[in-house]
Short mmCIF file of C-alpha atoms in Angstrom, two decimals:
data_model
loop_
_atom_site.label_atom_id
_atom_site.label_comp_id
_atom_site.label_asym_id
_atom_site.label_seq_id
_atom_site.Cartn_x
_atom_site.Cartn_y
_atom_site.Cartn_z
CA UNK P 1 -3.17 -2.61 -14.18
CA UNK P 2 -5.47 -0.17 -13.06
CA UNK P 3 -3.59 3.24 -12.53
CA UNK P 4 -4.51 6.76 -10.89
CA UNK P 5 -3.07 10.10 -10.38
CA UNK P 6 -3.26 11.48 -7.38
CA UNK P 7 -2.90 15.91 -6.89
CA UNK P 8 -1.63 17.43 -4.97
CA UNK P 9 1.43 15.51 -4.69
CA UNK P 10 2.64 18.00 -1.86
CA UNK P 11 0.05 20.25 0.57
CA UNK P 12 1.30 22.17 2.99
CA UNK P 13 -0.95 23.39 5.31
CA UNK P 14 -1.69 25.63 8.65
CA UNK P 15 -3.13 23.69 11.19
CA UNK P 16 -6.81 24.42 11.07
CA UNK P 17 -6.92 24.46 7.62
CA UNK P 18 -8.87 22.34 5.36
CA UNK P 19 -7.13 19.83 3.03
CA UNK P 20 -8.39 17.73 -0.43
CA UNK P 21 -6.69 15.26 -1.96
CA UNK P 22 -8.20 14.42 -5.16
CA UNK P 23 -7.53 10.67 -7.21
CA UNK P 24 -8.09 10.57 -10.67
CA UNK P 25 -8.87 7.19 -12.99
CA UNK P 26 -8.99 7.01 -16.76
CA UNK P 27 -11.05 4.11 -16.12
CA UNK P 28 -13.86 3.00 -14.39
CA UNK P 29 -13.00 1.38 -10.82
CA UNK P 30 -14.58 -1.05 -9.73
CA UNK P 31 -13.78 0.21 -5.86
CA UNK P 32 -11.34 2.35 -4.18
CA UNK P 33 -9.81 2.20 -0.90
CA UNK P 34 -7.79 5.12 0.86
CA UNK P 35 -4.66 4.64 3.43
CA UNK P 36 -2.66 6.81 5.29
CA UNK P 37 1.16 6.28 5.61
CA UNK P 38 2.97 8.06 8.44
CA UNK P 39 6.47 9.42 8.08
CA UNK P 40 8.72 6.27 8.89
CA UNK P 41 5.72 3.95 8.87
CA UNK P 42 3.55 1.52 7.37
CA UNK P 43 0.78 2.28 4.96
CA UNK P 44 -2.68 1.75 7.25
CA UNK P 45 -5.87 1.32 5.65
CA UNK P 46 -9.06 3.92 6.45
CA UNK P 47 -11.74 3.41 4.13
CA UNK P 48 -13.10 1.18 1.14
CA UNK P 49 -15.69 3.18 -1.88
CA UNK P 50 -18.00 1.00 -3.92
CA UNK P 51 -20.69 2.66 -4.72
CA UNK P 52 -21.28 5.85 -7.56
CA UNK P 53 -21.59 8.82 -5.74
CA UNK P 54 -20.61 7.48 -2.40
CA UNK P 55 -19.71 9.55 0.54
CA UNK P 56 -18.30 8.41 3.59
CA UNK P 57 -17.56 10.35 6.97
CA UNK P 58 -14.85 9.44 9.38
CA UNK P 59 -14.97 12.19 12.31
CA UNK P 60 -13.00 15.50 10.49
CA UNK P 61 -12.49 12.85 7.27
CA UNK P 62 -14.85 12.90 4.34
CA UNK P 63 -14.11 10.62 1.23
CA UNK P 64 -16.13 10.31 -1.72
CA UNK P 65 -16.46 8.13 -5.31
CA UNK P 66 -17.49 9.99 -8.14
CA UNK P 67 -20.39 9.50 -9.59
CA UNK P 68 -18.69 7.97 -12.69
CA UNK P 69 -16.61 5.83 -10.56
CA UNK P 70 -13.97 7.61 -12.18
CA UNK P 71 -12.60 9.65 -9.15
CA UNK P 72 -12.25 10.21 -5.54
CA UNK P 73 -11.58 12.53 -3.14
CA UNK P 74 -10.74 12.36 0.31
CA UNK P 75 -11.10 16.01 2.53
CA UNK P 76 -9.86 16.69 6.08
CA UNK P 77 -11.53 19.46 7.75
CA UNK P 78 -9.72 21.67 10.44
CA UNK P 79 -5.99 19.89 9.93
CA UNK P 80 -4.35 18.63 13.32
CA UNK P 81 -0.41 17.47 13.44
CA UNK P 82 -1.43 14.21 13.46
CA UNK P 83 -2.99 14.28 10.36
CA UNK P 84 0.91 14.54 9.11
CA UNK P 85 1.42 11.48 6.24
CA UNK P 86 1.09 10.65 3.20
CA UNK P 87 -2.29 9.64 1.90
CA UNK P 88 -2.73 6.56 -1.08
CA UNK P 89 -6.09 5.99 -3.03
CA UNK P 90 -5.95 2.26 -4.44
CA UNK P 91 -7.82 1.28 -7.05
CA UNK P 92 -9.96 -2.16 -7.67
CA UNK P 93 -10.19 -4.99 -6.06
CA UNK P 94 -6.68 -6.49 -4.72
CA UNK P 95 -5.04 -3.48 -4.42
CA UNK P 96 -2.24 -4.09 -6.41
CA UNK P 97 -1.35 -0.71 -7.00
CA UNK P 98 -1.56 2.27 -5.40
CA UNK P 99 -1.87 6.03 -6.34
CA UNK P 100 1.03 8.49 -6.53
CA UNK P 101 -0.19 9.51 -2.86
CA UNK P 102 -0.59 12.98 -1.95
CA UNK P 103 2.35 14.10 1.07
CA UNK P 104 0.88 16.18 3.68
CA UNK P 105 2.61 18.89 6.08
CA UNK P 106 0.58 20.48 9.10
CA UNK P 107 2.28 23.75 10.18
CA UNK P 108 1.41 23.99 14.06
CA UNK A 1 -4.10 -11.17 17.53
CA UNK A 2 -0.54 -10.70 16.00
CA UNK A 3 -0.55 -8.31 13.00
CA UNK A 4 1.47 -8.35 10.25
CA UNK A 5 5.02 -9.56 10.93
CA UNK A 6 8.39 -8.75 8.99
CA UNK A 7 12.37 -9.81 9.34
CA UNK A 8 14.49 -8.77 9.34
CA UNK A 9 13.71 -4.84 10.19
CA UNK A 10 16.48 -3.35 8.50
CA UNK A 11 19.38 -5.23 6.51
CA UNK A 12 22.74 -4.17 3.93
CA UNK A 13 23.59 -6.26 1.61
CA UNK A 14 26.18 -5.67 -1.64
CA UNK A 15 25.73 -5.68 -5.81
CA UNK A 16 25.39 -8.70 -7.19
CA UNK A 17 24.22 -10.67 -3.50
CA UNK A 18 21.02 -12.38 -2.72
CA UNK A 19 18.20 -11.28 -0.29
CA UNK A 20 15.34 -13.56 1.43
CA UNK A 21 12.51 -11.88 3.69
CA UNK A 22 9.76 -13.37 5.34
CA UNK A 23 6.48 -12.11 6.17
CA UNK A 24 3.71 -13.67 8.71
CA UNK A 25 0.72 -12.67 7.68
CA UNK A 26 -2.21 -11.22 10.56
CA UNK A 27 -3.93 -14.62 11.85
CA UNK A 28 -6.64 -15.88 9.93
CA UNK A 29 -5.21 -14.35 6.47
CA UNK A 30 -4.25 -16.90 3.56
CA UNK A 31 -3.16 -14.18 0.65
CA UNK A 32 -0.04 -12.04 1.21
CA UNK A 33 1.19 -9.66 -1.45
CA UNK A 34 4.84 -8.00 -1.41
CA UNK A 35 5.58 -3.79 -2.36
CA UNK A 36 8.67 -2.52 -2.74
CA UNK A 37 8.22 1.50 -1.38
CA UNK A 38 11.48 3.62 -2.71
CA UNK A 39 12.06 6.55 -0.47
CA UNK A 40 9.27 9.36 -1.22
CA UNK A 41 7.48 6.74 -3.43
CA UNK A 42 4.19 5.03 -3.23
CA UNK A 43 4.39 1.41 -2.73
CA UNK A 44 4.99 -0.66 -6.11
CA UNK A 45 3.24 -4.14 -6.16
CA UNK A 46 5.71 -7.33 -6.71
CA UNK A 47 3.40 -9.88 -6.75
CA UNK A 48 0.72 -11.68 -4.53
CA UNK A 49 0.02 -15.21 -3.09
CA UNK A 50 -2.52 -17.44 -2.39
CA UNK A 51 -3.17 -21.03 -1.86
CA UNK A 52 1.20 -21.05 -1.93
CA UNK A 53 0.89 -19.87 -5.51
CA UNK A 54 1.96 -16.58 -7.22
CA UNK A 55 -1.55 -15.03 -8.55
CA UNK A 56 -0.47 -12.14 -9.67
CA UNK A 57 3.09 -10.12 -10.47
CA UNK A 58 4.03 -6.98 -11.02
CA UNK A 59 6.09 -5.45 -12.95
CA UNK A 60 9.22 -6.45 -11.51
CA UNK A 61 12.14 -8.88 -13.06
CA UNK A 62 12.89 -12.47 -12.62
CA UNK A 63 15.56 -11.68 -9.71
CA UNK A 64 12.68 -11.11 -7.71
CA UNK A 65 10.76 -14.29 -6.40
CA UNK A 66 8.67 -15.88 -3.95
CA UNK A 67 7.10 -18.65 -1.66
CA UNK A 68 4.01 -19.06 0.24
CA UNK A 69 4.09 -21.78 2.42
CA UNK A 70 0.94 -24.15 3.73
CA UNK A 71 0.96 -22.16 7.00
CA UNK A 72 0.12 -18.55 4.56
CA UNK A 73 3.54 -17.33 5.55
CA UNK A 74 5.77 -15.89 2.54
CA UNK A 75 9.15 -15.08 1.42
CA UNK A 76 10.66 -12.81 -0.70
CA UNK A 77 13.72 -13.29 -2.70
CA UNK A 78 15.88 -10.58 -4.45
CA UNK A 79 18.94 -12.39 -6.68
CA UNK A 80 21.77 -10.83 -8.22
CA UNK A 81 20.88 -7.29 -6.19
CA UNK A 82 21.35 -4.12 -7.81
CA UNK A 83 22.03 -0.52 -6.06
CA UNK A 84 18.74 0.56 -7.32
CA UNK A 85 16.76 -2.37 -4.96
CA UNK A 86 17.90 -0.51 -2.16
CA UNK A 87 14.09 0.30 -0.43
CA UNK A 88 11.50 -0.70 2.08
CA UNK A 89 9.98 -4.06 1.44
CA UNK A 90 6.40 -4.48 2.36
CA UNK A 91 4.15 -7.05 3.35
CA UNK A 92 0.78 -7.11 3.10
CA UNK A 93 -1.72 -9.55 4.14
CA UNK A 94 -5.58 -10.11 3.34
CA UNK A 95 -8.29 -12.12 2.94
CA UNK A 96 -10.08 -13.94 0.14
CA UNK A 97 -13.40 -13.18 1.11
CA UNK A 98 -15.68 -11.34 -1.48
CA UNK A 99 -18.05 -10.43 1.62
CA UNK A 100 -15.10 -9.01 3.21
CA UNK A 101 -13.52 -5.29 2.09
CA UNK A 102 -10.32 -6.97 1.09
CA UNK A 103 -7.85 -4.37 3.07
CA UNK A 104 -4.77 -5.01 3.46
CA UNK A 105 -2.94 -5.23 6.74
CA UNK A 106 1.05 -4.24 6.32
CA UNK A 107 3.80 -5.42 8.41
CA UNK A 108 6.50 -2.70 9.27
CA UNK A 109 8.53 -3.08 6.28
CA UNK A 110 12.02 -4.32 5.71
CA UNK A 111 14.94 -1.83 4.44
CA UNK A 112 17.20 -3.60 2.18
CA UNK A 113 20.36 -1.24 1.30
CA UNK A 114 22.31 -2.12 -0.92
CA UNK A 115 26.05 -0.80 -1.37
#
């Protein structure tokens, strides 16, 4: 199967503050869909990438597919607490397996 | 519109016992695929169903099995459990529709312990 890295695997941040999580493929994907998991919760989808080079805006969230189809990144601007989770890239179509997710901690 | 629905919500069980779950998937849905999520892990994929037939599996052991049934809803069965299955079981549902993004809905998870 398909499998990615994801880095960080921990960010701590101030709230405010800007945060990247970046997914990396040794292969090409074919797509790549992002979803947040809250503490305690269930993993909720945000966004599906097809395209090379795409970039997507959702309010203070920016993801993008590299232009190899290789990698993706998804950026928060200006943190809030509820931001707080754990965010999964998963590659291809099916979703059958997700990244090593990337935990994130907003200091109020 | 009911989502994604799990039971039981939480459940212990001891070495060597058997587990079922059962998952409903969000109306409309036909393909259901189990996780298993350890505890500060991302979710690792079991298997999936569709059309009441395993499509694809993980890499998981025998002891773990399943069942779709005509009405899309799916079980999932755990035999001979170990300490180490101890975790939060997901369910996730989603369409086969190649028009459609293909996300997947999850229920609420069920955590198996096992003592």
């Amino acid at each position: 199967g398909q499998q990615v890295m994801q880095i960080p695997q921990y960010q701590h941040v101030q709230e405010g503050e800007d945060f990247t999580t970046y997914c990396n493929s040794s292969t090409t994907l074919s797509n790549i869909q992002w979803y947040k998991q809250r503490p305690g919760g269930h993993p909720v989808f945000l966004i599906q990438l097809v395209k090379s080079g795409e970039v997507k805006k959702q309010k203070r969230l920016t993801f993008q597919f590299g232009e190899a189809k290789k990698n993706s990144s998804l950026h928060i601007t200006a943190t809030q607490t509820t931001d707080v989770g754990t965010y999964f890239c998963a590659p291809g179509r099916g979703q059958f397996y997700f990244g090593t997710g990337t935990s994130l901690t907003v200091i109020p | 519109d009911a989502g994604v629905t799990q039971s039981p919500t939480h459940l212990i069980k001891t070495r060597g016992q058997q587990v079922t779950l059962r998952c409903s998937p969000k109306s409309g849905h036909d393909t259901v695929s189990w996780y298993q999520q350890a505890l500060g892990q991302g979710p690792q994929f079991i298997f999936q169903y569709y059309e009441e037939e395993e499509r694809q599996r993980g890499n998981f052991p025998d002891r773990f099995s399943g069942h779709q049934f005509p009405n899309y809803s799916s079980e999932l069965n755990v035999n001979a459990l170990l300490l180490g299955d101890s975790a939060l079981y997901l369910c996730a549902s989603s369409l086969v529709d190649y028009a459609n993004t293909g996300e997947l809905f999850f229920g609420e998870g069920s955590r198996l312990t096992v003592l």
